[in-house]
Coordinates of C-alpha atoms in Angstrom, one line a residue:
Chain O
M298 CA 59.8 71.2 -13.2
E299 CA 56.6 69.8 -14.2
V300 CA 53.7 71.5 -15.2
T301 CA 50.1 71.2 -16.1
R302 CA 48.3 72.5 -19.4
K303 CA 46.8 75.1 -17.5
E304 CA 50.0 76.3 -16.2
A305 CA 51.8 75.6 -19.3
A306 CA 48.5 77.7 -21.2
Q307 CA 49.5 80.6 -18.8
L308 CA 53.4 80.8 -19.3
L309 CA 52.8 80.9 -23.0
L310 CA 49.7 83.6 -22.6
A311 CA 52.1 85.5 -20.4
A312 CA 55.2 85.7 -23.1
D313 CA 56.5 87.0 -26.4
D314 CA 59.0 87.0 -28.8
I315 CA 58.4 83.2 -28.8
L316 CA 60.7 80.6 -30.6
I317 CA 59.7 77.2 -31.3
L318 CA 62.1 74.4 -31.4
C319 CA 61.8 71.4 -33.5
H320 CA 63.8 68.5 -33.2
R321 CA 66.3 67.5 -35.9
N322 CA 65.5 65.4 -39.2
P323 CA 61.9 66.7 -38.3
D324 CA 58.8 64.7 -38.7
G325 CA 55.3 65.5 -39.3
D326 CA 54.4 65.7 -35.7
T327 CA 57.3 68.5 -34.4
M328 CA 56.8 70.2 -37.8
G329 CA 52.7 70.0 -37.0
C330 CA 53.4 71.1 -33.5
A331 CA 55.7 74.1 -33.9
H332 CA 53.2 75.4 -37.0
A333 CA 50.2 75.2 -35.1
L334 CA 51.5 76.7 -31.9
Q335 CA 52.9 79.3 -34.1
H336 CA 50.0 80.1 -36.2
G337 CA 48.0 79.9 -32.6
L338 CA 50.6 82.4 -31.0
R339 CA 50.3 85.0 -33.9
S340 CA 46.4 84.6 -33.7
L341 CA 46.6 85.9 -30.1
G342 CA 49.0 89.0 -31.3
K343 CA 52.1 87.5 -30.3
R344 CA 55.1 87.2 -32.3
A345 CA 56.7 83.6 -32.9
R346 CA 58.8 81.9 -35.1
I347 CA 60.3 78.4 -35.3
R348 CA 63.9 76.7 -35.7
C349 CA 65.0 73.3 -36.8
S350 CA 68.7 72.4 -37.1
D351 CA 67.7 70.3 -40.5
P352 CA 65.5 71.7 -43.2
F353 CA 61.6 70.7 -43.7
P354 CA 61.0 68.3 -46.2
S355 CA 59.0 70.0 -49.2
R356 CA 56.2 67.2 -48.7
Y357 CA 54.9 69.1 -45.8
S358 CA 55.2 72.6 -47.4
F359 CA 51.0 72.9 -46.7
L360 CA 52.0 73.4 -43.0
W361 CA 53.5 76.8 -43.5
E362 CA 51.8 78.3 -46.6
G363 CA 50.7 81.6 -46.3
E364 CA 53.2 82.2 -42.8
A365 CA 55.1 84.9 -42.9
G366 CA 58.5 85.2 -41.6
Q367 CA 59.0 87.1 -38.1
D368 CA 62.3 88.4 -37.2
F369 CA 62.8 88.9 -33.1
A370 CA 65.4 88.2 -30.8
P371 CA 63.3 85.6 -28.6
R372 CA 62.6 86.1 -24.7
F373 CA 60.8 82.8 -24.5
I374 CA 62.0 79.3 -25.9
V375 CA 59.4 76.5 -26.3
S376 CA 60.7 73.0 -27.5
V377 CA 58.1 70.6 -29.3
D378 CA 57.9 66.7 -29.4
I379 CA 61.8 66.8 -28.4
A380 CA 62.7 64.4 -25.6
D381 CA 66.0 65.1 -25.3
E382 CA 68.5 67.6 -25.8
G383 CA 70.5 65.7 -27.7
L384 CA 67.7 65.4 -30.5
F385 CA 68.1 69.6 -31.1
G386 CA 71.2 68.8 -33.6
E387 CA 74.2 71.2 -34.5
G388 CA 71.8 74.0 -35.7
L389 CA 70.1 74.5 -32.5
A390 CA 73.4 74.4 -30.1
D391 CA 73.0 78.3 -29.1
C392 CA 69.2 77.0 -27.2
L393 CA 70.8 74.4 -24.9
G394 CA 70.2 75.2 -21.5
K395 CA 67.8 77.7 -22.5
V396 CA 64.2 76.4 -22.9
D397 CA 61.8 77.9 -21.0
L398 CA 59.1 75.2 -21.7
A399 CA 59.3 71.5 -23.4
V400 CA 55.9 70.3 -24.8
D401 CA 56.7 66.7 -25.2
H402 CA 54.8 63.1 -25.0
H403 CA 57.9 60.8 -25.1
P404 CA 57.9 58.4 -22.2
S405 CA 61.9 58.4 -22.7
H406 CA 62.0 62.2 -22.1
R407 CA 64.8 63.6 -20.1
F408 CA 63.9 66.9 -18.6
F409 CA 65.8 69.4 -19.6
A410 CA 63.8 72.9 -19.8
R411 CA 62.7 74.9 -17.1
N412 CA 59.2 73.8 -17.5
T413 CA 58.2 70.7 -18.7
L414 CA 54.7 69.7 -19.8
L415 CA 54.8 65.9 -20.6
E416 CA 51.7 63.9 -21.8
P417 CA 53.1 60.3 -22.4
D418 CA 49.7 59.1 -23.2
S419 CA 49.4 60.9 -26.0
A420 CA 50.2 59.5 -29.2
A421 CA 51.2 62.5 -30.9
C422 CA 52.5 65.6 -29.4
C423 CA 50.1 67.7 -31.6
E424 CA 46.8 66.0 -29.4
I425 CA 48.6 67.8 -26.4
I426 CA 49.5 71.1 -28.4
C427 CA 45.7 71.0 -29.5
L428 CA 44.2 70.8 -25.9
L429 CA 47.3 73.4 -25.0
L430 CA 45.8 76.0 -27.8
R431 CA 42.2 75.5 -26.4
E432 CA 43.0 76.5 -23.0
M433 CA 45.0 79.5 -24.2
G434 CA 41.2 80.1 -25.6
V435 CA 42.9 80.0 -29.5
S436 CA 39.9 78.7 -31.8
L437 CA 41.7 76.2 -34.2
D438 CA 40.8 77.5 -37.6
R439 CA 41.4 75.7 -40.8
Q440 CA 45.5 75.9 -40.4
A441 CA 45.7 75.2 -37.2
A442 CA 43.5 72.2 -37.6
L443 CA 45.5 71.2 -41.0
C444 CA 48.7 71.5 -38.8
L445 CA 47.6 69.3 -35.8
Y446 CA 46.1 66.7 -38.1
T447 CA 49.1 66.1 -39.6
G448 CA 51.2 65.5 -36.5
M449 CA 48.1 63.1 -35.1
A450 CA 48.0 61.0 -38.4
T451 CA 51.7 60.9 -39.3
D452 CA 52.8 59.8 -35.6
T453 CA 50.0 56.8 -35.4
G454 CA 50.4 55.9 -39.1
C455 CA 47.2 57.1 -39.6
F456 CA 45.7 56.1 -37.0
K457 CA 46.9 52.3 -37.5
F458 CA 49.4 51.6 -34.4
S459 CA 49.0 50.7 -31.1
N460 CA 49.8 54.4 -29.7
T461 CA 46.2 55.6 -31.3
S462 CA 43.6 56.2 -28.5
P463 CA 40.0 56.9 -28.9
R464 CA 41.1 60.4 -27.8
T465 CA 43.1 60.6 -30.9
H466 CA 40.6 59.6 -33.1
R467 CA 38.1 62.3 -31.5
L468 CA 40.8 64.9 -31.8
A469 CA 41.2 64.1 -35.7
A470 CA 37.4 64.0 -36.0
E471 CA 37.5 67.6 -34.6
M472 CA 40.2 68.6 -36.7
M473 CA 38.3 67.4 -39.9
E474 CA 35.3 69.7 -39.0
A475 CA 37.6 72.4 -38.6
G476 CA 38.8 72.1 -42.3
A477 CA 41.9 70.1 -42.2
P478 CA 41.9 68.8 -45.6
Y479 CA 42.6 65.4 -44.6
A480 CA 42.7 63.5 -47.3
E481 CA 45.0 65.7 -49.5
I482 CA 47.1 65.7 -46.5
N483 CA 47.3 61.7 -46.2
K484 CA 47.6 61.2 -49.8
R485 CA 50.7 63.8 -49.8
V486 CA 52.2 62.3 -47.0
F487 CA 51.5 58.5 -46.9
E488 CA 50.8 57.9 -50.8
T489 CA 53.0 59.8 -52.9
K490 CA 56.2 58.7 -53.9
S491 CA 58.5 60.4 -56.7
A492 CA 59.6 57.8 -59.1
A493 CA 63.3 58.1 -57.5
E494 CA 61.4 57.1 -54.2
F495 CA 59.6 54.3 -55.6
A496 CA 62.8 53.0 -57.4
A497 CA 64.8 53.2 -54.1
E498 CA 62.2 51.4 -52.2
R499 CA 62.1 48.7 -54.5
E500 CA 66.1 48.3 -54.0
A501 CA 65.6 49.0 -50.4
L502 CA 63.3 45.9 -50.3
N503 CA 66.0 43.8 -52.3
T504 CA 68.3 44.1 -48.9
L505 CA 66.1 43.1 -46.7
E506 CA 67.6 39.8 -44.4
V507 CA 65.9 37.5 -42.2
H508 CA 67.1 37.1 -38.7
C509 CA 66.8 35.4 -35.2
G510 CA 65.1 32.3 -36.8
G511 CA 62.4 34.6 -38.7
Q512 CA 61.9 37.0 -35.3
A513 CA 63.9 39.8 -36.9
A514 CA 64.4 41.5 -40.5
L515 CA 67.0 44.1 -41.2
I516 CA 66.9 46.7 -44.3
V517 CA 69.9 48.5 -44.8
L518 CA 70.0 52.1 -46.8
S519 CA 73.7 52.5 -48.1
R520 CA 74.4 56.3 -48.7
E521 CA 75.4 54.5 -52.6
L522 CA 71.6 54.0 -52.5
Y523 CA 70.3 57.3 -52.3
S524 CA 72.8 58.7 -54.5
R525 CA 72.4 56.3 -57.2
C526 CA 68.4 56.3 -57.0
G527 CA 68.6 60.4 -56.4
V528 CA 67.3 60.4 -52.9
T529 CA 67.5 61.9 -49.2
E530 CA 67.0 59.7 -46.0
A531 CA 64.0 62.0 -45.0
E532 CA 62.4 60.7 -48.2
L533 CA 62.7 57.6 -47.5
E534 CA 61.1 57.6 -43.9
G535 CA 58.9 55.2 -44.7
I536 CA 61.4 52.6 -45.1
P537 CA 61.6 51.4 -41.0
S538 CA 58.1 50.2 -41.0
L539 CA 58.8 47.8 -44.1
P540 CA 60.6 45.1 -42.2
T541 CA 58.0 44.3 -39.6
R542 CA 55.6 43.7 -42.4
L543 CA 56.9 40.2 -43.0
E544 CA 54.9 37.8 -41.8
G545 CA 56.5 36.5 -37.9
V546 CA 58.7 39.2 -37.8
E547 CA 58.7 40.9 -34.0
V548 CA 61.8 43.6 -34.6
G549 CA 62.4 45.4 -37.7
I550 CA 65.5 47.2 -38.2
T551 CA 66.5 49.5 -40.6
V552 CA 70.2 50.3 -40.6
K553 CA 71.1 53.9 -42.4
E554 CA 74.4 54.6 -43.6
R555 CA 74.6 58.3 -42.3
E556 CA 78.4 58.7 -43.0
P557 CA 81.2 56.3 -43.6
G558 CA 81.3 54.3 -40.6
S559 CA 78.2 56.1 -38.7
Y560 CA 74.9 54.8 -39.0
K561 CA 71.5 55.5 -37.7
I562 CA 69.4 52.5 -36.5
S563 CA 65.7 52.6 -36.4
M564 CA 63.9 49.9 -34.9
R565 CA 60.1 48.9 -34.7
S566 CA 58.5 46.5 -32.4
V567 CA 55.3 44.2 -33.4
K568 CA 54.5 43.2 -30.1
R569 CA 56.7 41.6 -27.8
V570 CA 60.1 43.8 -27.3
N571 CA 60.6 47.3 -26.0
V572 CA 62.6 48.6 -28.3
S573 CA 63.5 51.6 -26.5
D574 CA 64.8 49.4 -24.1
V575 CA 67.3 48.2 -26.9
C576 CA 67.7 51.2 -28.1
R577 CA 68.8 52.8 -25.0
Q578 CA 71.5 50.1 -24.8
F579 CA 73.4 52.2 -27.5
G580 CA 72.8 55.7 -26.2
G581 CA 69.2 55.9 -28.3
G582 CA 65.5 55.8 -26.9
G583 CA 61.8 56.2 -28.1
H584 CA 59.1 54.9 -27.9
R585 CA 58.2 51.3 -26.8
Y586 CA 56.9 50.2 -30.6
A587 CA 59.4 52.6 -32.5
A588 CA 62.8 53.8 -31.1
G589 CA 66.3 54.7 -32.9
C590 CA 69.9 55.0 -32.1
S591 CA 73.3 55.5 -33.7
L592 CA 76.0 53.3 -33.8
S593 CA 79.4 53.7 -35.0
G594 CA 82.1 50.7 -36.9
S595 CA 81.8 48.6 -40.2
L596 CA 78.4 47.8 -41.4
D597 CA 79.0 44.0 -40.4
E598 CA 80.2 45.6 -37.0
V599 CA 76.9 47.6 -36.6
K600 CA 74.7 45.1 -37.8
S601 CA 76.2 42.0 -35.7
A602 CA 75.6 44.7 -32.5
V603 CA 71.9 45.5 -33.1
L604 CA 71.3 42.0 -34.0
K605 CA 72.7 40.9 -30.8
A606 CA 70.9 43.0 -28.5
V607 CA 67.6 42.4 -30.6
E608 CA 68.1 38.5 -29.9
A609 CA 68.5 38.8 -26.1
A610 CA 66.0 41.0 -26.1
L611 CA 63.4 38.4 -28.0
A612 CA 64.7 35.5 -26.1
Chain J
M40 CA 11.3 50.5 -51.0
E41 CA 13.6 52.3 -49.1
V42 CA 13.6 51.8 -45.5
T43 CA 14.8 54.1 -42.5
R44 CA 17.4 52.6 -40.0
K45 CA 14.4 52.4 -37.5
E46 CA 12.5 50.4 -40.2
A47 CA 15.6 48.2 -40.9
A48 CA 15.5 47.6 -37.3
Q49 CA 11.8 46.7 -36.9
L50 CA 12.4 44.2 -39.9
L51 CA 15.3 42.4 -38.2
L52 CA 13.7 42.3 -34.7
A53 CA 10.8 41.0 -36.4
A54 CA 12.7 38.3 -38.1
D55 CA 14.3 34.8 -37.3
D56 CA 16.2 32.3 -38.8
I57 CA 18.3 34.6 -41.0
L58 CA 20.8 34.6 -43.5
I59 CA 23.4 37.0 -44.4
L60 CA 24.7 37.4 -47.8
C61 CA 28.4 39.0 -48.6
H62 CA 29.4 39.6 -51.9
R63 CA 32.1 37.6 -54.1
N64 CA 35.6 38.4 -53.4
P65 CA 34.9 39.6 -49.9
D66 CA 36.6 42.6 -48.1
G67 CA 36.7 43.3 -44.7
D68 CA 33.5 45.7 -45.0
T69 CA 31.1 43.3 -46.2
M70 CA 32.5 40.5 -43.5
G71 CA 33.0 42.8 -41.0
C72 CA 29.1 43.5 -41.5
A73 CA 28.2 40.2 -41.7
H74 CA 30.3 39.0 -38.7
A75 CA 29.1 41.9 -36.8
L76 CA 25.0 40.9 -37.6
Q77 CA 25.1 37.5 -37.2
H78 CA 27.0 38.3 -33.6
G79 CA 24.4 40.8 -32.7
L80 CA 21.1 38.8 -33.6
R81 CA 22.7 35.6 -32.2
S82 CA 22.9 37.7 -28.9
L83 CA 19.1 38.5 -29.1
G84 CA 18.5 34.6 -29.4
K85 CA 17.9 34.3 -32.9
R86 CA 19.1 31.9 -35.5
A87 CA 21.7 33.6 -38.2
R88 CA 24.2 32.3 -40.5
I89 CA 26.2 33.7 -43.5
R90 CA 26.8 33.1 -47.0
C91 CA 29.1 34.1 -49.8
S92 CA 30.0 32.7 -53.2
D93 CA 34.1 33.0 -52.1
P94 CA 35.8 31.8 -49.0
F95 CA 36.7 33.8 -46.6
P96 CA 40.4 34.9 -46.3
S97 CA 42.1 33.0 -43.6
R98 CA 43.6 36.8 -42.8
Y99 CA 40.4 37.2 -41.3
S100 CA 39.7 34.7 -39.6
F101 CA 39.9 36.8 -36.3
L102 CA 36.0 37.8 -37.7
W103 CA 34.7 34.2 -36.9
E104 CA 36.7 32.7 -33.9
G105 CA 34.4 31.4 -31.5
E106 CA 31.3 31.7 -33.7
A107 CA 29.8 28.2 -34.0
G108 CA 28.3 26.9 -36.9
Q109 CA 24.1 27.2 -37.4
D110 CA 21.9 25.2 -39.9
F111 CA 18.6 26.3 -40.7
A112 CA 16.1 26.8 -43.7
P113 CA 16.5 30.6 -43.7
R114 CA 13.2 32.5 -43.5
F115 CA 14.7 36.3 -43.8
I116 CA 17.8 37.1 -46.0
V117 CA 19.7 40.4 -45.4
S118 CA 22.7 41.3 -47.6
V119 CA 25.2 43.6 -46.5
D120 CA 27.7 46.2 -48.7
I121 CA 26.3 44.4 -51.9
A122 CA 25.4 47.0 -54.5
D123 CA 23.9 45.2 -57.3
E124 CA 23.1 41.3 -57.5
G125 CA 25.9 40.9 -60.2
L126 CA 28.2 40.8 -57.1
F127 CA 26.2 37.8 -55.4
G128 CA 28.8 35.4 -57.6
E129 CA 27.5 32.1 -58.8
G130 CA 27.4 30.7 -55.3
L131 CA 24.4 32.5 -54.4
A132 CA 22.4 32.1 -57.4
D133 CA 19.8 30.5 -55.6
C134 CA 19.1 34.1 -53.5
L135 CA 18.7 36.1 -56.7
G136 CA 15.5 37.7 -56.0
K137 CA 14.8 36.7 -52.5
V138 CA 16.5 39.2 -50.4
D139 CA 14.4 41.0 -47.9
L140 CA 16.4 43.5 -46.8
A141 CA 19.6 45.2 -48.1
V142 CA 21.9 47.5 -46.6
D143 CA 24.5 49.0 -48.4
H144 CA 26.5 52.2 -48.9
H145 CA 27.2 52.3 -52.4
P146 CA 26.1 55.6 -54.5
S147 CA 25.9 53.1 -57.5
H148 CA 23.4 50.7 -55.3
R149 CA 20.9 49.2 -57.5
F150 CA 17.5 48.3 -56.0
F151 CA 17.3 44.6 -56.2
A152 CA 16.0 43.9 -52.5
R153 CA 12.0 43.8 -51.0
N154 CA 13.8 46.7 -48.5
T155 CA 16.7 48.7 -49.1
L156 CA 18.6 50.9 -46.2
L157 CA 20.5 52.5 -48.2
E158 CA 23.2 55.3 -46.5
P159 CA 25.6 56.7 -49.4
D160 CA 27.5 58.7 -47.2
S161 CA 28.8 56.3 -44.8
A162 CA 32.5 55.7 -45.3
A163 CA 31.7 51.8 -44.5
C164 CA 28.8 49.6 -44.7
C165 CA 30.1 48.9 -41.0
E166 CA 29.1 52.2 -39.6
I167 CA 25.5 51.5 -41.1
I168 CA 25.2 48.1 -39.3
C169 CA 27.0 49.6 -36.0
L170 CA 24.0 52.4 -35.8
L171 CA 21.5 49.5 -36.8
L172 CA 22.7 47.2 -34.4
R173 CA 22.4 50.2 -31.4
E174 CA 18.6 51.1 -32.9
M175 CA 18.3 47.2 -32.3
G176 CA 19.2 47.3 -28.5
V177 CA 22.0 45.4 -28.9
S178 CA 25.1 45.9 -26.7
L179 CA 28.2 46.1 -28.7
D180 CA 30.7 43.8 -26.9
R181 CA 34.3 43.2 -28.1
Q182 CA 33.7 40.6 -31.1
A183 CA 30.9 43.0 -32.7
A184 CA 33.2 45.9 -31.9
L185 CA 36.3 43.8 -33.5
C186 CA 34.0 43.1 -36.7
L187 CA 33.1 46.8 -37.0
Y188 CA 36.2 48.1 -36.8
T189 CA 37.6 46.1 -39.1
G190 CA 34.9 47.0 -42.0
M191 CA 35.4 50.8 -40.9
A192 CA 39.2 50.6 -41.0
T193 CA 39.4 48.6 -44.3
D194 CA 37.1 50.8 -46.4
T195 CA 38.7 53.9 -45.4
G196 CA 42.6 52.7 -45.8
C197 CA 43.0 52.7 -42.1
F198 CA 40.9 56.3 -42.0
K199 CA 43.4 57.6 -44.9
F200 CA 41.0 58.2 -47.7
S201 CA 38.6 61.1 -48.4
N202 CA 35.4 58.9 -47.7
T203 CA 36.4 58.8 -43.9
S204 CA 34.3 61.1 -42.3
P205 CA 34.3 62.6 -38.8
R206 CA 31.6 59.8 -37.9
T207 CA 34.2 57.2 -38.8
H208 CA 36.7 58.6 -36.5
R209 CA 33.8 58.6 -33.6
L210 CA 32.4 55.3 -34.4
A211 CA 35.9 53.9 -34.6
A212 CA 36.4 55.5 -31.0
E213 CA 33.8 53.8 -29.5
M214 CA 34.8 50.3 -31.2
M215 CA 38.2 50.7 -29.6
E216 CA 36.4 51.5 -25.9
A217 CA 34.5 48.5 -26.4
G218 CA 37.5 46.5 -26.8
A219 CA 38.1 45.9 -30.5
P220 CA 41.8 44.9 -30.4
Y221 CA 42.6 47.9 -32.9
A222 CA 46.3 47.3 -33.2
E223 CA 46.6 43.6 -34.1
I224 CA 44.0 44.3 -36.4
N225 CA 45.7 46.8 -38.7
K226 CA 48.8 44.8 -38.2
R227 CA 47.0 41.9 -39.2
V228 CA 45.3 43.5 -42.1
F229 CA 47.3 46.3 -43.4
E230 CA 50.6 45.4 -42.5
T231 CA 51.6 41.4 -42.7
K232 CA 52.4 39.8 -45.9
S233 CA 54.0 36.7 -46.2
A234 CA 57.2 35.9 -47.7
A235 CA 55.6 35.0 -51.1
E236 CA 53.2 38.4 -51.0
F237 CA 56.4 40.3 -50.5
A238 CA 57.8 39.1 -53.5
A239 CA 54.7 39.1 -55.9
E240 CA 54.3 42.4 -54.7
R241 CA 58.0 43.4 -55.3
E242 CA 57.4 41.8 -59.0
A243 CA 54.0 43.6 -59.8
L244 CA 55.9 46.6 -58.9
N245 CA 57.9 45.4 -62.2
T246 CA 54.9 45.7 -64.4
L247 CA 54.2 49.9 -63.7
E248 CA 54.0 51.4 -66.5
V249 CA 52.8 55.1 -67.1
H250 CA 50.3 56.3 -69.4
C251 CA 48.8 59.4 -70.4
G252 CA 51.3 62.1 -69.9
G253 CA 52.1 60.8 -66.6
Q254 CA 48.5 60.7 -65.1
A255 CA 47.6 56.9 -65.3
A256 CA 49.6 54.4 -63.8
L257 CA 48.9 50.7 -65.1
I258 CA 50.2 47.3 -63.3
V259 CA 49.5 44.0 -64.3
L260 CA 48.6 41.0 -62.1
S261 CA 49.7 38.0 -64.7
R262 CA 48.1 34.5 -63.5
E263 CA 51.6 33.3 -64.3
L264 CA 52.7 35.6 -61.3
Y265 CA 50.2 34.8 -59.1
S266 CA 51.3 30.9 -59.5
R267 CA 55.2 31.7 -59.7
C268 CA 55.1 33.5 -56.3
G269 CA 52.6 30.9 -55.0
V270 CA 49.7 33.5 -54.2
T271 CA 46.1 34.0 -55.1
E272 CA 44.2 37.3 -55.8
A273 CA 42.7 38.1 -52.5
E274 CA 46.2 37.8 -50.9
L275 CA 47.2 40.8 -53.2
E276 CA 44.4 42.8 -52.3
G277 CA 46.5 45.7 -51.5
I278 CA 48.4 46.0 -55.1
P279 CA 45.3 48.4 -56.7
S280 CA 46.1 51.5 -54.5
L281 CA 50.0 51.3 -55.5
P282 CA 50.0 52.7 -58.9
T283 CA 48.0 56.2 -57.6
R284 CA 51.3 56.4 -55.0
L285 CA 53.5 57.8 -58.2
E286 CA 53.6 61.5 -58.0
G287 CA 51.2 62.9 -60.8
V288 CA 48.8 60.1 -61.4
E289 CA 45.6 60.6 -61.0
V290 CA 44.2 57.4 -62.2
G291 CA 45.8 54.4 -60.9
I292 CA 44.6 50.8 -62.8
T293 CA 45.3 47.2 -62.0
V294 CA 44.5 44.9 -64.7
K295 CA 44.2 41.1 -62.7
E296 CA 44.1 38.0 -65.2
R297 CA 41.2 36.0 -64.4
E298 CA 40.9 33.2 -67.0
P299 CA 42.9 33.6 -70.3
G300 CA 41.2 36.4 -72.3
S301 CA 39.3 37.7 -69.1
Y302 CA 40.5 40.6 -66.8
K303 CA 39.3 42.2 -64.0
I304 CA 40.3 45.8 -63.6
S305 CA 40.5 47.6 -60.4
M306 CA 40.4 51.4 -60.8
R307 CA 41.7 54.0 -58.3
S308 CA 41.2 57.8 -58.8
V309 CA 43.1 60.5 -56.8
K310 CA 40.7 63.5 -57.2
R311 CA 39.5 64.6 -60.6
V312 CA 38.4 61.5 -62.4
N313 CA 35.1 59.5 -61.2
V314 CA 36.4 56.1 -61.7
S315 CA 32.9 54.7 -60.9
D316 CA 31.6 56.7 -64.3
V317 CA 34.5 55.3 -66.0
C318 CA 33.9 51.6 -65.0
R319 CA 30.5 51.8 -65.5
Q320 CA 31.1 52.0 -69.4
F321 CA 32.4 48.8 -69.1
G322 CA 29.4 47.3 -67.0
G323 CA 30.9 48.0 -63.8
G324 CA 30.6 50.4 -60.8
G325 CA 31.7 51.1 -57.5
H326 CA 32.7 54.4 -55.7
R327 CA 34.1 57.7 -57.1
Y328 CA 37.4 56.9 -56.0
A329 CA 37.7 53.2 -56.1
A330 CA 35.7 51.0 -58.7
G331 CA 36.1 48.1 -60.8
C332 CA 34.9 46.3 -63.8
S333 CA 35.4 43.1 -65.8
L334 CA 36.3 43.2 -69.6
S335 CA 37.7 40.3 -72.3
G336 CA 40.1 40.0 -75.1
S337 CA 43.7 39.6 -75.1
L338 CA 45.8 41.7 -72.5
D339 CA 46.6 44.4 -74.9
E340 CA 43.1 45.3 -76.0
V341 CA 41.9 45.4 -72.6
K342 CA 45.0 47.7 -71.6
S343 CA 44.2 49.8 -74.9
A344 CA 40.5 49.6 -74.0
V345 CA 40.6 50.6 -70.4
L346 CA 43.5 53.6 -71.2
K347 CA 41.1 54.7 -73.8
A348 CA 38.2 55.5 -71.2
V349 CA 40.8 56.6 -68.7
E350 CA 42.2 59.4 -71.0
A351 CA 39.0 60.4 -72.3
A352 CA 38.1 61.1 -68.2
L353 CA 40.9 62.9 -68.2
A354 CA 40.6 65.3 -70.8

């Protein structure tokens, strides 16, 4: 059932030995939520730990610096920024059907938890965690502020995208005042690339194709490119925002090869198209302006299926 | 003499037929300031117009949409975001020594006006104009908010850089509430490139050289590249932020060929080096983390002079 922020706070205050779940292929928002929540719960004397199917990218190591590991059998499970149990990933299969509280901001959320705190107007799930921790009486120190700022910044393209609200800005200002080293975070998250990433991005741009009379642009990231440049998919997380930078493009598509014959699609919309709707046709989802789905087949089949759906959405 | 915000407001309220000056090679901040101030002054029934040595880039046309031209002999001259008369450019030579009020945020400001409102803690000069207009009793409508948001966003790399303050975020939130179409502005200013710009940026990245044991990286923009790709220098304003994205780089240098044997240098610092100090050695200036200067000589001479100064600053 849906709960209010106050009810969610009461559930957490009453709980202990709390396991926090992140979504697979973790981004700054799910990691920021989890680490801020873990830090806040521990500051109240509770035991808390985090699990995720995929390893956390080292780029974000500042989120967990100085936090000790804790080992315990969980008695309460919270998921953060997870819209759907399908995003748990294989490593969290044992948690399916066992979530006590889901905190999320995705409009496409599919209720899977005993209790759900859903605030779809929040640009980042970290906004909700920020207000939830405050509701719980946790005073936000530098470490919590750093985690929460990271989620707010990463989910909004550093306050650039349409999901950013005046509240996002005001909460970011508070996180800065609480000591979040924002410039270092932004530099590390948005503006630092290894020589390998630099090279891979240049190569990825060379695959750019324009379709639908200039309204769609598509980039392909092949496993061959990953291995030749020595980069992982997670290190190229900025690529999906590149195709829409081309003037006139309404929908940007990034086709990432996962395994031979298996592709992850990241879709971005500039304005007109709801790409969450497009991706839902393939069993995916997300937000109006940023969504994703998975497809199987040859590269040509996958591209043509996706482009057909995008063309229909553009029409 | 230096004046307070209140005194500057009184000067403007007492004046009429006001000419507003932008710096040459205009950026989002100087243009945002000028158009917000013009709009605000006109809303008080005053006549106001803007001059700049260089044409305003069409990318920013939303700043002046719907504003009519006004012709009058100026009786009061205000400069916005201009640190030094050297930045007037040739087209404003007739205004040298005639500025009644300079509004600026550059710590390197060289007092040249009869009255100066200098607030070096402001990330963008638009923050000062915002508070100045409010002091004058101007209510900020959508058009003013749009101009002011643009300056705040562009001078902070969309709230990413260390100059961003909690106040910048809070003022941006207010501009959003006043109707600034922030997502469209950010898309247009930060994330829209023509096919030509796309190609030019890719080529520019190919010129990237690493120096000083990996702590300096340098990109060269030649006139030949501009003409081959069909782009202007103004269209490549994002290039100077690219070299510092390479991991380990402390100083990013962009060498732009202006005329044969004449180069404009844009320098960016990640943290340790004050590039304003480095550029001042060549008669330039700016901020600690972003500065510029001009040099003459062959490309090799210019590169070696700049790299020597950067190396000394890194030592």
